[in-house]
Coordinates of C-alpha atoms in Angstrom, one line a residue:
Chain U
X1 CA -10.0 4.6 -20.1
X2 CA -13.6 5.3 -19.2
X3 CA -15.0 3.8 -16.0
X4 CA -18.2 2.1 -15.3
X5 CA -21.2 4.2 -16.3
X6 CA -24.6 3.9 -14.7
X7 CA -27.7 5.7 -15.8
X8 CA -29.8 7.3 -14.6
X9 CA -28.1 8.6 -11.4
X10 CA -31.3 9.3 -9.6
X11 CA -34.8 8.0 -10.1
X12 CA -38.1 8.5 -8.3
X13 CA -40.9 6.0 -8.9
X14 CA -44.3 5.2 -7.5
X15 CA -45.2 1.9 -5.9
X16 CA -46.4 -0.6 -8.5
X17 CA -44.4 0.9 -11.4
X18 CA -41.4 -0.8 -13.0
X19 CA -37.9 0.6 -13.6
X20 CA -35.0 -0.2 -15.8
X21 CA -31.4 0.7 -14.9
X22 CA -28.5 0.6 -17.2
X23 CA -24.8 -0.2 -16.8
X24 CA -22.0 0.2 -19.3
X25 CA -18.8 -1.6 -18.2
X26 CA -15.2 -0.7 -18.6
X27 CA -14.1 -1.4 -22.2
X28 CA -12.9 -5.0 -22.4
X29 CA -14.7 -6.1 -19.3
X30 CA -17.3 -8.8 -20.0
X31 CA -18.7 -9.5 -16.5
X32 CA -21.3 -7.2 -14.9
X33 CA -22.6 -7.7 -11.4
X34 CA -25.4 -5.9 -9.8
X35 CA -25.8 -5.1 -6.1
X36 CA -28.4 -3.5 -3.9
X37 CA -27.4 -1.4 -0.9
X38 CA -29.8 0.1 1.6
X39 CA -28.9 2.5 4.4
X40 CA -27.0 0.7 7.1
X41 CA -26.9 -2.5 5.1
X42 CA -24.1 -4.2 3.3
X43 CA -23.9 -4.9 -0.4
X44 CA -26.5 -7.5 -1.4
X45 CA -25.7 -9.4 -4.6
X46 CA -28.4 -9.5 -7.2
X47 CA -26.9 -11.3 -10.2
X48 CA -24.0 -11.5 -12.5
X49 CA -23.9 -11.6 -16.3
X50 CA -21.1 -12.8 -18.4
X51 CA -21.2 -13.2 -22.2
X52 CA -24.9 -12.4 -22.2
X53 CA -25.7 -15.2 -19.8
X54 CA -26.7 -15.0 -16.1
X55 CA -24.0 -16.9 -14.3
X56 CA -24.9 -16.3 -10.6
X57 CA -28.0 -15.1 -8.9
X58 CA -28.6 -13.8 -5.4
X59 CA -31.5 -14.3 -3.1
X60 CA -34.0 -11.7 -4.5
X61 CA -37.5 -12.2 -5.8
X62 CA -38.3 -12.7 -9.4
X63 CA -39.4 -9.1 -9.7
X64 CA -35.7 -8.4 -10.1
X65 CA -34.3 -9.4 -13.5
X66 CA -31.5 -8.4 -15.8
X67 CA -29.9 -9.0 -19.1
X68 CA -26.7 -8.3 -20.9
X69 CA -26.2 -7.3 -24.5
X70 CA -23.5 -8.4 -27.0
X71 CA -21.5 -5.2 -26.2
X72 CA -21.5 -6.2 -22.5
X73 CA -23.8 -3.4 -21.5
X74 CA -26.3 -4.6 -18.9
X75 CA -29.7 -3.6 -17.7
X76 CA -31.6 -4.6 -14.6
X77 CA -35.4 -4.3 -14.3
X78 CA -37.5 -4.2 -11.2
X79 CA -41.2 -4.7 -11.7
X80 CA -44.1 -3.9 -9.4
X81 CA -42.0 -1.7 -7.2
X82 CA -42.3 -1.7 -3.4
X83 CA -41.3 0.9 -0.9
X84 CA -38.6 -1.5 0.3
X85 CA -36.9 -1.4 -3.1
X86 CA -35.7 2.1 -2.4
X87 CA -31.9 1.7 -2.4
X88 CA -28.6 2.5 -4.1
X89 CA -28.2 0.1 -7.0
X90 CA -24.6 -0.5 -8.0
X91 CA -23.1 -2.3 -10.9
X92 CA -19.5 -3.5 -11.0
X93 CA -17.6 -4.7 -14.0
X94 CA -14.6 -7.0 -14.2
X95 CA -12.7 -9.4 -16.3
X96 CA -14.0 -12.8 -15.5
X97 CA -11.6 -15.7 -15.7
X98 CA -12.7 -19.1 -16.9
X99 CA -12.4 -22.3 -14.8
X100 CA -8.7 -22.7 -15.8
X101 CA -7.8 -19.1 -15.6
X102 CA -6.4 -17.1 -12.7
X103 CA -8.6 -15.4 -10.3
X104 CA -6.7 -12.1 -10.3
X105 CA -9.6 -10.0 -11.3
X106 CA -10.7 -6.8 -9.8
X107 CA -14.2 -5.3 -9.8
X108 CA -14.8 -1.6 -10.4
X109 CA -18.0 0.1 -9.5
X110 CA -20.1 2.6 -11.2
X111 CA -21.5 5.6 -9.4
X112 CA -24.8 3.9 -8.7
X113 CA -28.4 4.7 -9.3
X114 CA -30.3 5.9 -6.3
X115 CA -33.9 4.7 -6.6
X116 CA -36.6 6.1 -4.4
X117 CA -40.0 4.5 -4.4
X118 CA -42.9 6.6 -3.1
Chain H
X1 CA -21.0 -17.8 11.3
X2 CA -20.9 -15.0 8.7
X3 CA -18.8 -15.7 5.6
X4 CA -16.9 -12.5 6.1
X5 CA -16.5 -10.9 9.6
X6 CA -15.5 -7.3 10.1
X7 CA -15.7 -5.1 13.2
X8 CA -18.5 -2.7 12.4
X9 CA -16.8 0.1 14.4
X10 CA -16.8 3.0 14.4
X11 CA -13.0 2.8 14.8
X12 CA -11.7 6.2 15.9
X13 CA -8.0 7.0 15.1
X14 CA -6.1 10.2 15.7
X15 CA -4.8 12.0 12.6
X16 CA -1.3 10.8 11.8
X17 CA -1.6 7.5 13.6
X18 CA -1.9 4.0 12.0
X19 CA -5.4 2.6 11.4
X20 CA -5.7 -1.2 11.5
X21 CA -8.7 -2.9 9.9
X22 CA -9.3 -6.6 10.3
X23 CA -11.3 -9.2 8.4
X24 CA -11.8 -12.9 8.8
X25 CA -13.4 -15.2 6.2
X26 CA -14.8 -18.7 6.1
X27 CA -14.3 -19.8 2.5
X28 CA -11.0 -21.7 2.5
X29 CA -11.0 -21.8 -1.3
X30 CA -10.7 -18.0 -1.6
X31 CA -7.5 -17.0 -3.3
X32 CA -8.1 -13.3 -4.1
X33 CA -8.9 -10.6 -1.6
X34 CA -9.9 -7.0 -2.0
X35 CA -10.3 -3.9 0.1
X36 CA -12.8 -1.2 -0.9
X37 CA -13.3 2.2 0.6
X38 CA -16.8 3.7 0.5
X39 CA -17.6 7.2 1.4
X40 CA -21.1 7.9 2.6
X41 CA -23.6 8.0 -0.3
X42 CA -20.9 7.0 -2.8
X43 CA -20.0 3.8 -4.5
X44 CA -17.2 1.5 -3.3
X45 CA -13.7 2.2 -4.6
X46 CA -11.0 -0.5 -4.9
X47 CA -8.0 0.5 -2.9
X48 CA -6.0 -2.8 -2.5
X49 CA -5.9 -6.3 -3.8
X50 CA -3.8 -9.2 -2.4
X51 CA -3.4 -12.7 -3.6
X52 CA -0.4 -14.2 -1.7
X53 CA 0.4 -14.6 2.0
X54 CA 2.4 -11.8 3.4
X55 CA 2.3 -8.0 3.0
X56 CA 1.6 -5.8 0.1
X57 CA 2.3 -2.1 0.3
X58 CA 0.9 0.7 -1.9
X59 CA 1.7 4.2 -0.6
X60 CA 0.2 4.6 2.8
X61 CA -1.8 1.4 2.6
X62 CA -0.5 -2.1 3.5
X63 CA -2.6 -5.2 3.0
X64 CA -1.7 -8.4 5.0
X65 CA -2.9 -11.9 4.2
X66 CA -2.7 -15.1 6.2
X67 CA -4.6 -17.8 4.4
X68 CA -3.9 -20.4 7.1
X69 CA -5.6 -18.2 9.6
X70 CA -8.2 -17.0 7.1
X71 CA -7.4 -13.5 8.0
X72 CA -6.7 -10.4 6.0
X73 CA -6.0 -6.9 7.3
X74 CA -5.5 -3.3 6.0
X75 CA -3.1 -0.8 7.6
X76 CA -3.3 2.8 6.9
X77 CA -0.3 4.8 7.9
X78 CA -0.2 8.5 8.6
X79 CA -4.0 8.6 8.7
X80 CA -5.7 11.6 7.3
X81 CA -9.2 13.0 7.8
X82 CA -9.9 12.1 4.2
X83 CA -9.5 8.4 5.1
X84 CA -12.7 8.6 7.1
X85 CA -15.0 6.1 5.4
X86 CA -16.3 2.6 5.6
X87 CA -13.8 0.0 4.5
X88 CA -15.2 -3.2 3.0
X89 CA -13.3 -6.5 2.9
X90 CA -14.2 -8.8 0.0
X91 CA -12.7 -12.2 -0.7
X92 CA -13.5 -13.8 -4.0
X93 CA -15.3 -17.1 -3.6
X94 CA -15.1 -20.2 -5.7
X95 CA -17.9 -19.1 -8.0
X96 CA -15.9 -15.9 -8.8
X97 CA -18.2 -13.8 -6.8
X98 CA -17.0 -11.3 -4.2
X99 CA -18.2 -12.1 -0.7
X100 CA -18.8 -8.9 1.2
X101 CA -18.2 -8.0 4.8
X102 CA -20.5 -5.4 6.4
X103 CA -17.6 -3.0 6.6
X104 CA -15.8 -1.1 9.3
X105 CA -16.5 2.6 9.7
X106 CA -13.3 4.5 10.3
X107 CA -13.2 8.0 11.7
X108 CA -9.9 9.9 11.7
X109 CA -10.0 12.7 14.3
X110 CA -7.9 15.8 13.5

């Protein structure tokens, strides 16, 4: 069973540009969550998508956006890049239980996209 | 008070000894708890999940959960240098999102 695939693995962009990152979840997983991790910092939650709808959102500016397609693949976009956006961007996929379901879900991470803004 | 508290370390343990990693959380609704291992520059890797009070063993790893005390721990027996990494505790909150601790850096000394 293939794992979570993130592309590209590395990216160098200039301030002011925009960037799109892609995440293909594990087959059968319908939830994709995105995180930002900077050196020495913990995982900062960006947003979660489930069934093509954003279900949860972290405390990031509107320059950070995302979407999910019908095949559960997800993209995140960062517009007007700033130097502080340099980070490892991670996506994690999981089965997401409904309100009456169990919570025995596990999240699996992709290898991440390392974005450097210069 | 942080939602998830972990000792940032570094925690230094001799090779072959038991490493004990601790985590407290504030969300009493949490029912699922996960431990991830993250090597420097890599993505987190799920190593243990636990849902019920008590102990759960998987190879050299044992997770312990006490919901009344809002405490979860991870024991690593016969520690190896390859266990040197940052260990992240992540309870799942009521909105199905993982709540992340800052992680404990573990160093196994040969």
